[in-house]
Amino acid sequence: MRSYKNLFLWFFLLAALASVPFLLPVYWIMILTEILVMSMFAMSFNLLFGYTGLLSFGQAGFFGTGGYLAVLTLLHGSTSIWVALVAGVLGSGLIALIIGWLCVRRDEIYFAILTLGFGMMLFTIAHNWRSVTGGSDGLGNFSVPEVDFLGVVLTLADPKIFYFFVLIIVLLGTWLLSRIVNSPFGLLLKAARENSNRIAFIGANVRSLRLFAFVIAGALAGASGVLFAMFNRIASPEMLHWSFSGKVILMTLLGGSGVFFGPAVGAAIFFVLEHIITSFTTNWMIFLGIILVLLVLLFPSGVLGSLLETWGRIRKGHKL
Amino acid sequence: MSEQPILEVKNLSKSFGKFKVLSNVSLKIEKGQLCALIGPNGAGKTTFYNVVTGRYRPDRGSVLFEGRDISGVQTHRLTSMGLLRSFQITNIFPALTVLENILAPLVVYHAKGYSFLRAIKKQPALADEAKHILGRVGLENKWDQVASTLAYGDRRLIEIALVLACRPKLVLLDEPTAGMNPEETDRMIKLIKELAGRSETTFFVVEHDMKVVFSVAEKIFVLNQGELLAEGTPEEIRSNQKVKVAYLGGYLDAKG
Ligand SMILES: Nc1ncnc2c1ncn2[C@@H]1O[C@H](COP(=O)(O)OP(=O)(O)OP(=O)(O)O)[C@@H](O)[C@H]1O
Ligand SMILES: [Mg+2]
């Protein structure tokens, strides 16, 4: 019964997302594209935060690494978007493996500070290694690639086509994450979040569990960074800035870190608010800040998390 | 014909700073023999477990498990080798359900810890096995409840079930009845006797409750201020003059 209902939900969600480009103006298609990209980024962050109990303050580092590697590939290596995507994902996954190997040795605030530190180092590399990264200007000037889809050549410069391209990649990433959190490995991540000291006494190595999660999260952050750089036609140092890591944390808390789709809902709320408010006022940060503070106070488990809790309570009430 | 002891500890010493918590402790546990370790508060019993299971490194001495020197072996490896312990202070996975608590060690045991594409709900054999283990401690009807919502005595039972799920060869129980009411304590005594009598597993129990110790143990070790004061059958320990003076006086007087 339950899985049928799930299937129905998925179908409805897919149908809605697929019909959007035919219903909305280009401006909103582009906002939705950005929301999708940030959703995948935030959900991958939440594999660490909500599921494993590790607060990483450096995820933007992997996001940016993915973006830069993709653009560098397009500028110097190949003109294929797939090659660029694979380079971004593998490269950011590899960097996450190296950085994670050091970070998983510590818990809690110490882990957060280590990831923050490594994130800042990656930012500095992107910002100062001018000959390769273009310094503070970033790396633009690449031609947006075409995709060869079953013999049909499509250009990603078209916002609608780019939207569908992003949608497919994000769905793949989301599917992978949902498989992971429901798997035996996902159960061990939750167990490590609940009580990391006990993990060794059930025979598992908590460091390698965390490292594995860290690499998956880093690689998916990298994939999101590739899409983000393609979307903006540039890879810039801001992508790696710690404030960008903070944004992802905010989105996750806003939507709810205890629910799988919470971070995606948080990303959507964040962008929609940002775009509406910036069209009214130049002091948008103040208003956005006030609204976000109110939302976090009103929805302690995040917007989606708190709504689902209330819904659960109502349904229980009906049964009794 | 004598088999090698399942655990052999030789001249174990451990200090925290200048404070000597274990000095020169040696003991042997035979396979299948239900032994107990007793001693007053702060005698070093929990520290003894911590050193044997690799949480702390000993300053001197060695620990042999099934004849193999296990000094310096990481805790999670000892667990896979079959050397398990429970905790004096309940140490479970509070926000997970009772079933999930037991599934966690089971997926590790079945080497599925890194399998991440097949949903755990689609592997009913795992859940069946977990429920079977819960049945052994009498929690089978509470499998779908969140662990932290259970009564204290039941949470202590999860602690035991977590250990059983790892298919242990030797289990070190650290005050399994700590904090329990008399009824729960009786239930726990019965459970330990049953488990020790029926399974392949050897149990070693640290206890404060003398009633528990004298009713379950075949052999008793007495630790006092980090030193092994005596060892022997319950009768021998009861009549041991040194033990009476150091520790048991109160208990035996009250009884007698
Ligand atoms: N990590 C540590 N650092 C410093 N001192 C410690 C540490 N662990 C234990 N001790 C000290 O070592 C002594 C023995 O402690 P331990 O917990 O082994 O005693 P115990 O026999 O288990 O006592 P109880 O019956 O109260 O559980 C105590 O005085 C304790 O304060
Ligand atoms: Mg103790």
Coordinates of C-alpha atoms and ligand atoms in Angstrom, one line a residue:
Chain A
M1 CA 0.0 0.0 0.0
R2 CA 2.6 2.4 1.2
S3 CA 4.9 1.9 -1.8
Y4 CA 2.0 2.5 -4.2
K5 CA 1.4 5.8 -2.5
N6 CA 5.1 6.7 -2.8
L7 CA 5.0 5.8 -6.4
F8 CA 2.1 8.0 -6.9
L9 CA 3.8 10.9 -5.2
W10 CA 6.9 10.4 -7.3
F11 CA 4.9 10.3 -10.4
F12 CA 3.0 13.5 -9.5
L13 CA 6.2 15.3 -8.7
L14 CA 7.8 14.2 -11.9
A15 CA 4.8 15.3 -14.0
A16 CA 4.8 18.7 -12.3
L17 CA 8.5 19.3 -12.8
A18 CA 8.4 18.1 -16.4
S19 CA 5.5 20.3 -17.4
V20 CA 6.9 23.5 -15.8
P21 CA 8.9 24.7 -18.8
F22 CA 5.6 24.7 -20.9
L23 CA 3.7 26.7 -18.3
L24 CA 6.1 29.3 -16.8
P25 CA 7.9 32.3 -18.4
V26 CA 11.7 31.9 -19.0
Y27 CA 12.5 34.0 -15.9
W28 CA 10.8 31.5 -13.6
I29 CA 12.2 28.5 -15.6
M30 CA 15.7 29.8 -14.7
I31 CA 14.8 30.3 -11.1
L32 CA 13.5 26.8 -11.0
T33 CA 16.7 25.5 -12.6
E34 CA 18.7 27.2 -9.9
I35 CA 16.4 25.7 -7.2
L36 CA 17.0 22.2 -8.6
V37 CA 20.7 22.7 -8.6
M38 CA 20.8 24.0 -5.1
S39 CA 18.4 21.3 -4.0
M40 CA 20.8 18.6 -5.0
F41 CA 23.6 20.4 -3.3
A42 CA 21.6 20.8 -0.1
M43 CA 20.4 17.2 -0.1
S44 CA 23.9 16.0 -0.5
F45 CA 25.0 18.2 2.4
N46 CA 22.2 16.7 4.4
L47 CA 23.6 13.2 3.9
L48 CA 26.3 14.4 6.2
F49 CA 24.4 16.7 8.5
G50 CA 20.9 15.2 8.9
Y51 CA 21.8 11.5 8.4
T52 CA 25.4 11.2 9.7
G53 CA 25.3 13.9 12.2
L54 CA 28.4 15.8 10.8
L55 CA 28.2 19.5 10.3
S56 CA 30.5 20.4 7.4
F57 CA 31.2 24.1 6.9
G58 CA 33.2 23.4 3.8
Q59 CA 30.8 21.9 1.2
A60 CA 31.1 25.0 -1.0
G61 CA 34.7 23.9 -1.6
F62 CA 33.6 20.7 -3.3
F63 CA 30.8 22.6 -5.1
G64 CA 33.3 25.1 -6.5
T65 CA 35.9 22.4 -7.3
G66 CA 33.3 20.6 -9.5
G67 CA 32.5 23.9 -11.2
Y68 CA 36.1 24.8 -12.0
L69 CA 37.1 21.4 -13.1
A70 CA 34.2 21.2 -15.5
V71 CA 35.0 24.6 -17.0
L72 CA 38.7 23.8 -17.2
T73 CA 37.8 20.6 -19.1
L74 CA 35.6 22.5 -21.5
L75 CA 38.4 25.1 -22.1
H76 CA 41.3 22.8 -22.4
G77 CA 40.2 19.3 -22.9
S78 CA 37.0 18.2 -24.4
T79 CA 33.8 19.9 -25.6
S80 CA 31.6 17.2 -24.2
I81 CA 29.4 18.1 -21.3
W82 CA 29.5 14.5 -20.1
V83 CA 33.3 14.5 -19.9
A84 CA 33.1 17.8 -18.1
L85 CA 30.6 16.4 -15.7
V86 CA 32.5 13.3 -15.0
A87 CA 35.7 15.4 -14.4
G88 CA 33.9 17.6 -12.0
V89 CA 32.3 14.7 -10.0
L90 CA 35.5 12.5 -9.9
G91 CA 37.7 15.5 -9.1
S92 CA 35.6 16.8 -6.2
G93 CA 35.1 13.3 -4.9
L94 CA 38.9 12.8 -4.9
I95 CA 39.5 16.1 -3.1
A96 CA 36.7 15.1 -0.6
L97 CA 38.5 11.8 -0.1
I98 CA 41.8 13.5 0.8
I99 CA 40.2 16.3 3.0
G100 CA 37.7 13.9 4.5
W101 CA 40.5 11.4 5.5
L102 CA 41.8 14.1 7.8
C103 CA 38.5 15.6 9.0
V104 CA 36.7 12.4 10.1
R105 CA 39.3 12.0 12.8
R106 CA 37.4 14.6 14.8
D107 CA 33.8 15.1 16.0
E108 CA 31.3 17.8 16.3
I109 CA 32.6 21.4 16.4
Y110 CA 36.2 20.2 15.7
F111 CA 35.0 18.5 12.5
A112 CA 33.1 21.7 11.5
I113 CA 36.2 23.9 12.1
L114 CA 38.4 21.5 10.1
T115 CA 36.0 21.5 7.1
L116 CA 35.8 25.3 7.4
G117 CA 39.5 25.5 7.2
F118 CA 39.9 23.2 4.2
G119 CA 37.1 25.1 2.5
M120 CA 38.9 28.3 3.0
M121 CA 42.1 26.8 1.5
L122 CA 40.2 25.7 -1.6
F123 CA 38.7 29.2 -1.9
T124 CA 42.2 30.7 -1.7
I125 CA 43.5 28.4 -4.4
A126 CA 40.6 29.4 -6.7
H127 CA 41.1 33.0 -5.9
N128 CA 44.9 33.3 -6.1
W129 CA 46.0 30.8 -8.7
R130 CA 45.4 33.4 -11.5
S131 CA 47.1 31.6 -14.3
V132 CA 44.8 28.6 -14.0
T133 CA 41.6 29.8 -12.4
G134 CA 41.4 33.4 -13.6
G135 CA 41.7 34.8 -10.1
S136 CA 38.8 36.9 -8.8
D137 CA 37.3 37.2 -12.2
G138 CA 36.7 33.5 -12.4
L139 CA 36.7 31.4 -15.5
G140 CA 34.1 32.2 -18.2
N141 CA 34.4 32.4 -21.9
F142 CA 33.7 28.8 -22.6
S143 CA 31.2 27.8 -25.2
V144 CA 28.2 26.1 -23.7
P145 CA 28.3 22.5 -25.0
E146 CA 25.7 20.7 -27.0
V147 CA 24.3 17.4 -25.9
D148 CA 23.9 14.5 -28.2
F149 CA 20.8 12.8 -27.0
L150 CA 20.0 9.6 -29.0
G151 CA 21.3 11.2 -32.1
V152 CA 19.4 14.5 -31.6
V153 CA 21.8 17.4 -31.0
L154 CA 20.5 19.9 -28.5
T155 CA 22.1 23.1 -27.3
L156 CA 22.2 23.7 -23.6
A157 CA 22.2 27.5 -24.3
D158 CA 18.4 27.1 -24.6
P159 CA 17.0 27.6 -21.0
K160 CA 14.2 25.0 -21.5
I161 CA 16.6 22.4 -22.7
F162 CA 19.1 23.2 -20.0
Y163 CA 16.3 22.9 -17.5
F164 CA 15.6 19.4 -18.6
F165 CA 19.2 18.5 -18.6
V166 CA 19.5 19.7 -15.0
L167 CA 16.3 18.0 -14.1
I168 CA 17.6 14.6 -15.2
I169 CA 21.0 15.0 -13.4
V170 CA 19.3 16.1 -10.2
L171 CA 16.8 13.3 -10.4
L172 CA 19.6 10.8 -10.7
G173 CA 21.4 12.4 -7.8
T174 CA 18.3 12.4 -5.7
W175 CA 17.5 8.8 -6.6
L176 CA 21.0 7.8 -5.5
L177 CA 20.7 9.7 -2.2
S178 CA 17.3 8.1 -1.5
R179 CA 18.7 4.7 -2.1
I180 CA 21.6 5.4 0.2
V181 CA 19.5 6.6 3.1
N182 CA 17.3 3.6 3.0
S183 CA 20.1 1.1 2.6
P184 CA 22.0 -0.9 5.3
F185 CA 24.8 1.7 4.9
G186 CA 22.3 4.5 5.5
L187 CA 21.2 2.7 8.7
L188 CA 24.7 2.6 10.0
L189 CA 25.1 6.4 9.2
K190 CA 22.0 7.1 11.3
A191 CA 23.4 4.8 14.1
A192 CA 26.7 6.7 14.0
R193 CA 24.7 10.0 14.3
E194 CA 22.8 8.6 17.3
N195 CA 25.8 7.2 19.1
S196 CA 29.2 7.2 17.4
N197 CA 30.8 5.6 20.5
R198 CA 28.8 2.5 20.2
I199 CA 29.7 1.9 16.5
A200 CA 33.0 0.1 17.1
F201 CA 31.2 -2.2 19.5
I202 CA 28.9 -3.4 16.8
G203 CA 31.9 -4.2 14.6
A204 CA 32.0 -1.2 12.3
N205 CA 34.6 1.5 11.8
V206 CA 33.0 4.8 12.4
R207 CA 35.8 6.7 10.6
S208 CA 35.4 4.8 7.3
L209 CA 31.6 5.1 7.5
R210 CA 32.0 8.8 7.8
L211 CA 34.6 9.1 5.1
F212 CA 32.4 7.1 2.7
A213 CA 29.5 9.5 3.4
F214 CA 31.9 12.5 3.0
V215 CA 33.1 11.4 -0.4
I216 CA 29.6 10.8 -1.7
A217 CA 28.4 14.2 -0.4
G218 CA 31.5 15.8 -1.9
A219 CA 31.1 14.2 -5.3
L220 CA 27.4 15.2 -5.4
A221 CA 28.3 18.8 -4.3
G222 CA 30.8 18.7 -7.2
A223 CA 28.0 17.6 -9.6
S224 CA 25.8 20.5 -8.4
G225 CA 28.8 22.8 -8.9
V226 CA 29.2 21.7 -12.5
L227 CA 25.5 22.5 -13.2
F228 CA 25.8 25.8 -11.4
A229 CA 28.8 26.8 -13.5
M230 CA 27.1 25.8 -16.7
F231 CA 24.0 27.8 -15.6
N232 CA 25.9 31.0 -14.8
R233 CA 28.4 30.5 -17.7
I234 CA 31.2 31.0 -15.2
A235 CA 33.1 29.3 -12.4
S236 CA 33.9 32.0 -9.9
P237 CA 35.6 32.0 -6.5
E238 CA 32.4 32.9 -4.7
M239 CA 31.2 29.4 -5.4
L240 CA 33.9 28.2 -2.9
H241 CA 33.4 30.9 -0.3
W242 CA 32.4 29.8 3.2
S243 CA 29.4 32.0 3.1
F244 CA 28.1 29.8 0.3
S245 CA 28.6 26.8 2.6
G246 CA 26.5 28.8 5.1
K247 CA 23.8 29.2 2.6
V248 CA 23.4 25.5 2.1
I249 CA 23.2 25.0 5.9
L250 CA 20.5 27.7 6.1
M251 CA 18.5 26.1 3.3
T252 CA 18.7 22.7 5.0
L253 CA 17.6 24.0 8.4
L254 CA 14.9 26.0 6.7
G255 CA 13.3 23.0 5.0
G256 CA 14.2 20.5 7.7
S257 CA 17.2 18.3 8.1
G258 CA 15.2 15.4 9.5
V259 CA 13.2 14.8 6.3
F260 CA 14.7 13.6 3.0
F261 CA 13.2 16.4 0.8
G262 CA 13.6 19.1 3.6
P263 CA 16.7 20.7 2.1
A264 CA 15.1 20.9 -1.4
V265 CA 12.0 22.6 0.1
G266 CA 14.4 25.0 1.9
A267 CA 16.2 25.8 -1.3
A268 CA 12.9 26.5 -3.0
I269 CA 11.7 28.8 -0.2
F270 CA 15.0 30.6 -0.1
F271 CA 15.2 31.4 -3.8
V272 CA 11.6 32.3 -4.3
L273 CA 11.8 34.7 -1.3
E274 CA 15.0 36.1 -2.6
H275 CA 13.7 36.8 -6.1
I276 CA 10.4 38.3 -4.9
I277 CA 12.0 40.5 -2.3
T278 CA 14.8 41.8 -4.5
S279 CA 12.2 43.0 -7.0
F280 CA 10.7 45.3 -4.3
T281 CA 13.7 46.7 -2.5
T282 CA 17.5 47.1 -2.5
N283 CA 17.6 46.4 1.2
W284 CA 16.5 42.8 0.5
M285 CA 18.9 41.2 2.9
I286 CA 17.2 42.8 5.8
F287 CA 13.7 41.6 4.8
L288 CA 15.0 38.2 3.7
G289 CA 16.8 37.9 7.1
I290 CA 13.6 38.8 9.1
I291 CA 11.5 36.3 7.1
L292 CA 14.1 33.5 7.5
V293 CA 14.4 34.1 11.3
L294 CA 10.6 34.0 11.6
L295 CA 10.4 30.8 9.6
V296 CA 13.1 29.1 11.7
L297 CA 11.4 30.2 14.9
L298 CA 7.9 29.1 13.7
F299 CA 9.0 25.8 12.3
P300 CA 11.5 24.3 14.7
S301 CA 12.0 21.1 12.6
G302 CA 12.1 23.1 9.4
V303 CA 9.2 24.0 7.2
L304 CA 8.6 20.6 5.6
G305 CA 9.7 18.7 8.8
S306 CA 7.3 20.6 11.0
L307 CA 4.4 20.3 8.5
L308 CA 4.9 16.6 8.3
E309 CA 5.0 16.3 12.1
T310 CA 1.7 18.2 12.4
W311 CA 0.1 16.1 9.6
G312 CA 1.2 13.0 11.5
R313 CA -0.3 14.2 14.7
I314 CA -3.6 15.0 12.9
R315 CA -3.8 11.6 11.3
K316 CA -3.1 9.9 14.6
G317 CA -5.8 11.9 16.2
H318 CA -8.3 10.6 13.6
K319 CA -7.4 7.0 14.2
L320 CA -7.9 7.3 18.0
Chain B
M1 CA 42.5 -32.4 27.1
S2 CA 42.3 -29.0 28.6
E3 CA 41.3 -26.5 25.9
Q4 CA 43.0 -23.1 25.8
P5 CA 41.3 -20.4 27.8
I6 CA 39.0 -18.1 25.8
L7 CA 40.5 -15.1 27.6
E8 CA 43.8 -14.9 29.3
V9 CA 45.1 -11.7 30.9
K10 CA 48.7 -11.5 32.0
N11 CA 50.1 -8.9 34.4
L12 CA 47.8 -6.1 33.2
S13 CA 48.6 -2.6 34.6
K14 CA 47.0 0.7 33.8
S15 CA 47.4 4.1 35.4
F16 CA 45.7 7.4 34.8
G17 CA 48.5 9.9 35.5
K18 CA 49.9 8.9 38.8
F19 CA 46.8 7.0 39.8
K20 CA 47.2 3.3 39.5
V21 CA 43.8 1.8 38.5
L22 CA 44.9 -1.7 37.6
S23 CA 48.1 -3.3 38.9
N24 CA 49.4 -6.6 37.7
V25 CA 46.1 -8.3 37.1
S26 CA 46.3 -11.8 35.8
L27 CA 43.3 -14.1 35.2
K28 CA 42.1 -16.9 32.9
I29 CA 38.5 -17.6 31.7
E30 CA 37.7 -21.1 30.4
K31 CA 35.3 -21.5 27.5
G32 CA 31.8 -21.9 28.6
Q33 CA 32.5 -21.0 32.2
L34 CA 30.3 -18.3 33.7
C35 CA 32.6 -16.1 35.6
A36 CA 32.0 -12.9 37.6
L37 CA 34.2 -10.0 38.6
I38 CA 33.3 -8.2 41.8
G39 CA 34.8 -5.4 43.8
P40 CA 33.9 -2.1 45.5
N41 CA 33.2 1.1 43.6
G42 CA 36.3 2.4 41.8
A43 CA 38.0 -1.0 42.1
G44 CA 38.9 -0.8 38.4
K45 CA 36.3 -3.2 37.0
T46 CA 35.1 -1.0 34.1
T47 CA 38.6 0.0 33.4
F48 CA 39.5 -3.6 33.1
Y49 CA 36.8 -4.0 30.4
N50 CA 38.0 -0.9 28.7
V51 CA 41.6 -2.2 28.5
V52 CA 40.6 -5.7 27.4
T53 CA 38.3 -4.3 24.6
G54 CA 40.9 -1.9 23.3
R55 CA 39.4 1.4 24.5
Y56 CA 42.5 2.1 26.5
R57 CA 46.0 0.8 26.0
P58 CA 47.5 -1.0 29.0
D59 CA 50.8 0.3 30.4
R60 CA 52.0 -3.2 30.9
G61 CA 50.8 -6.7 30.3
S62 CA 49.0 -8.6 27.6
V63 CA 45.6 -9.9 26.7
L64 CA 45.1 -13.2 24.8
F65 CA 41.8 -13.9 23.2
E66 CA 41.5 -17.6 22.1
G67 CA 45.3 -17.7 22.4
R68 CA 45.9 -14.7 20.3
D69 CA 47.6 -11.6 21.6
I70 CA 45.1 -8.8 21.0
S71 CA 47.0 -5.8 22.5
G72 CA 46.6 -2.9 20.1
V73 CA 43.9 -4.5 18.0
Q74 CA 41.2 -1.9 17.2
T75 CA 37.9 -2.3 19.0
H76 CA 35.8 -2.9 15.9
R77 CA 38.1 -5.7 14.9
L78 CA 37.8 -7.3 18.3
T79 CA 34.0 -7.1 17.9
S80 CA 34.2 -9.0 14.5
M81 CA 36.5 -11.6 16.2
G82 CA 33.7 -12.2 18.7
L83 CA 34.9 -10.3 21.8
L84 CA 32.0 -8.2 22.9
R85 CA 31.0 -6.0 25.8
S86 CA 27.9 -4.3 27.2
F87 CA 27.9 -1.1 29.1
Q88 CA 27.2 -0.1 32.7
I89 CA 25.6 3.1 31.4
T90 CA 23.1 2.2 28.7
N91 CA 24.7 2.8 25.4
I92 CA 22.2 2.2 22.6
F93 CA 20.9 4.1 19.5
P94 CA 18.1 6.2 21.2
A95 CA 16.3 7.7 18.2
L96 CA 16.2 4.5 16.2
T97 CA 13.5 1.9 16.6
V98 CA 14.2 -1.2 18.6
L99 CA 14.4 -3.2 15.4
E100 CA 16.8 -0.8 13.8
N101 CA 19.0 -1.0 16.8
I102 CA 19.5 -4.7 16.2
L103 CA 19.6 -4.4 12.4
A104 CA 22.7 -2.2 12.7
P105 CA 25.0 -4.9 14.2
L106 CA 23.4 -7.5 11.9
V107 CA 24.2 -5.7 8.7
V108 CA 27.8 -5.3 9.9
Y109 CA 27.9 -9.0 10.8
H110 CA 26.6 -10.0 7.3
A111 CA 29.2 -7.7 5.7
K112 CA 26.5 -5.4 4.3
G113 CA 27.7 -2.3 6.1
Y114 CA 28.7 -0.7 2.8
S115 CA 26.0 -2.0 0.6
F116 CA 24.0 1.0 -0.3
L117 CA 21.7 0.3 -3.2
R118 CA 19.3 -2.2 -1.9
A119 CA 16.7 -0.9 0.7
I120 CA 17.0 -2.6 4.0
K121 CA 13.2 -3.0 4.1
K122 CA 13.4 -5.2 1.0
Q123 CA 15.6 -7.6 2.9
P124 CA 13.1 -9.3 5.2
A125 CA 15.6 -12.0 6.2
L126 CA 17.5 -9.4 8.1
A127 CA 14.4 -8.2 9.9
D128 CA 13.4 -11.8 10.7
E129 CA 16.8 -12.5 12.2
A130 CA 16.6 -9.2 14.2
K131 CA 13.2 -10.2 15.6
H132 CA 14.5 -13.6 16.5
I133 CA 17.3 -12.0 18.5
L134 CA 14.8 -9.6 20.2
G135 CA 12.8 -12.7 21.1
R136 CA 15.7 -14.1 23.0
V137 CA 15.7 -11.1 25.4
G138 CA 11.8 -10.9 25.4
L139 CA 11.5 -7.7 23.3
E140 CA 9.9 -9.1 20.2
N141 CA 6.6 -7.3 20.8
K142 CA 8.3 -3.9 21.0
W143 CA 10.3 -4.0 17.8
D144 CA 8.6 -1.0 16.2
Q145 CA 9.0 1.4 19.1
V146 CA 11.6 4.1 19.3
A147 CA 14.3 2.8 21.7
S148 CA 14.4 6.0 23.8
T149 CA 10.7 5.6 24.6
L150 CA 11.1 2.2 26.3
A151 CA 11.2 1.7 30.0
Y152 CA 14.6 1.6 31.6
G153 CA 14.7 -2.1 32.1
D154 CA 13.8 -2.7 28.4
R155 CA 16.6 -0.4 27.3
R156 CA 19.0 -2.5 29.3
L157 CA 17.7 -5.5 27.4
I158 CA 18.4 -3.7 24.1
E159 CA 22.0 -3.3 25.4
I160 CA 22.1 -7.1 25.7
A161 CA 20.4 -7.8 22.3
L162 CA 22.9 -5.5 20.6
V163 CA 25.7 -7.7 21.9
L164 CA 24.0 -10.9 20.9
A165 CA 23.4 -9.7 17.4
C166 CA 27.2 -9.7 16.9
R167 CA 27.4 -13.5 17.4
P168 CA 29.8 -13.1 20.3
K169 CA 32.2 -15.8 21.5
L170 CA 32.9 -14.0 24.7
V171 CA 30.7 -11.3 26.3
L172 CA 31.8 -9.0 29.0
L173 CA 28.7 -7.7 30.8
D174 CA 29.3 -4.5 32.8
E175 CA 26.7 -4.4 35.6
P176 CA 23.7 -5.6 33.5
T177 CA 21.3 -5.0 36.4
A178 CA 22.6 -1.5 37.3
G179 CA 19.7 0.7 38.2
M180 CA 17.1 -2.0 37.8
N181 CA 14.3 -2.7 40.3
P182 CA 14.1 -6.1 42.0
E183 CA 11.7 -7.5 39.4
E184 CA 13.8 -6.4 36.5
T185 CA 16.9 -7.7 38.2
D186 CA 15.3 -11.2 38.6
R187 CA 14.4 -11.2 34.9
M188 CA 18.0 -10.3 34.0
I189 CA 19.4 -13.0 36.2
K190 CA 17.1 -15.6 34.5
L191 CA 18.1 -14.3 31.1
I192 CA 21.9 -14.4 31.8
K193 CA 21.6 -18.0 33.1
E194 CA 19.5 -19.0 30.1
L195 CA 21.8 -17.4 27.6
A196 CA 24.9 -18.8 29.3
G197 CA 23.4 -22.3 29.6
R198 CA 22.1 -22.6 26.1
S199 CA 24.5 -20.9 23.7
E200 CA 28.1 -21.2 22.5
T201 CA 28.8 -17.9 24.1
T202 CA 30.9 -17.5 27.3
F203 CA 29.8 -14.8 29.7
F204 CA 31.8 -12.7 32.1
V205 CA 29.9 -10.5 34.4
V206 CA 30.8 -7.4 36.5
E207 CA 28.3 -6.9 39.2
H208 CA 27.6 -5.0 42.4
D209 CA 24.6 -6.9 43.3
M210 CA 25.9 -9.9 45.3
K211 CA 22.6 -11.7 44.9
V212 CA 23.2 -11.7 41.2
V213 CA 26.8 -12.8 41.5
F214 CA 26.3 -15.7 43.8
S215 CA 23.3 -17.0 41.9
V216 CA 24.8 -17.0 38.5
A217 CA 28.6 -17.3 38.7
E218 CA 30.6 -20.6 38.6
K219 CA 33.7 -18.7 39.4
I220 CA 34.4 -15.3 41.0
F221 CA 37.3 -12.9 40.8
V222 CA 37.6 -10.2 43.4
L223 CA 39.2 -6.9 42.5
N224 CA 40.2 -4.4 45.1
Q225 CA 42.0 -1.1 44.4
G226 CA 43.2 -2.4 41.1
E227 CA 44.6 -5.7 42.5
L228 CA 43.2 -9.1 42.2
L229 CA 42.4 -10.1 45.8
A230 CA 41.0 -13.6 45.3
E231 CA 39.5 -16.0 42.9
G232 CA 37.5 -19.2 43.3
T233 CA 34.1 -20.8 43.5
P234 CA 31.3 -18.9 45.2
E235 CA 31.8 -21.0 48.3
E236 CA 35.5 -20.3 48.4
I237 CA 34.9 -16.6 48.0
R238 CA 32.3 -16.5 50.7
S239 CA 34.6 -18.0 53.2
N240 CA 37.7 -16.1 52.1
Q241 CA 39.0 -14.0 55.0
K242 CA 40.6 -11.3 52.9
V243 CA 37.5 -10.8 50.8
K244 CA 35.4 -10.6 53.9
V245 CA 37.5 -7.8 55.3
A246 CA 37.8 -5.8 52.2
Y247 CA 34.4 -6.1 50.7
L248 CA 31.9 -8.7 51.6
G249 CA 31.6 -8.1 55.3
G250 CA 28.5 -6.0 55.0
Y251 CA 26.7 -8.3 52.7
L252 CA 27.4 -11.5 54.6
D253 CA 26.6 -9.9 57.9
A254 CA 23.3 -8.6 56.6
K255 CA 22.5 -12.1 55.4
G256 CA 23.7 -14.0 58.4
Ligands
LIG1 N1 39.5 7.9 31.9 C1 39.8 8.0 33.2 N2 40.6 8.9 33.6 C2 41.0 9.1 34.9 N3 40.5 8.3 35.9 C3 39.7 7.3 35.5 C4 39.3 7.1 34.2 N4 38.5 6.0 34.1 C5 38.4 5.6 35.4 N5 39.1 6.3 36.2 C6 39.3 6.1 37.7 O1 39.7 4.8 37.9 C7 39.1 4.2 39.0 C8 38.4 2.9 38.6 O2 37.3 3.2 37.8 P1 36.3 2.1 37.2 O3 35.3 2.8 36.5 O4 37.2 1.1 36.5 O5 35.8 1.5 38.5 P2 34.6 0.4 38.7 O6 35.2 -0.7 39.5 O7 34.0 0.1 37.4 O8 33.6 1.1 39.6 P3 32.0 1.1 39.7 O9 31.7 -0.1 40.5 O10 31.7 2.4 40.4 O11 31.5 1.0 38.3 C9 38.1 5.3 39.6 O12 38.7 5.9 40.7 C10 37.9 6.2 38.4 O13 37.7 7.5 38.9
MG2 MG 32.2 0.3 36.6

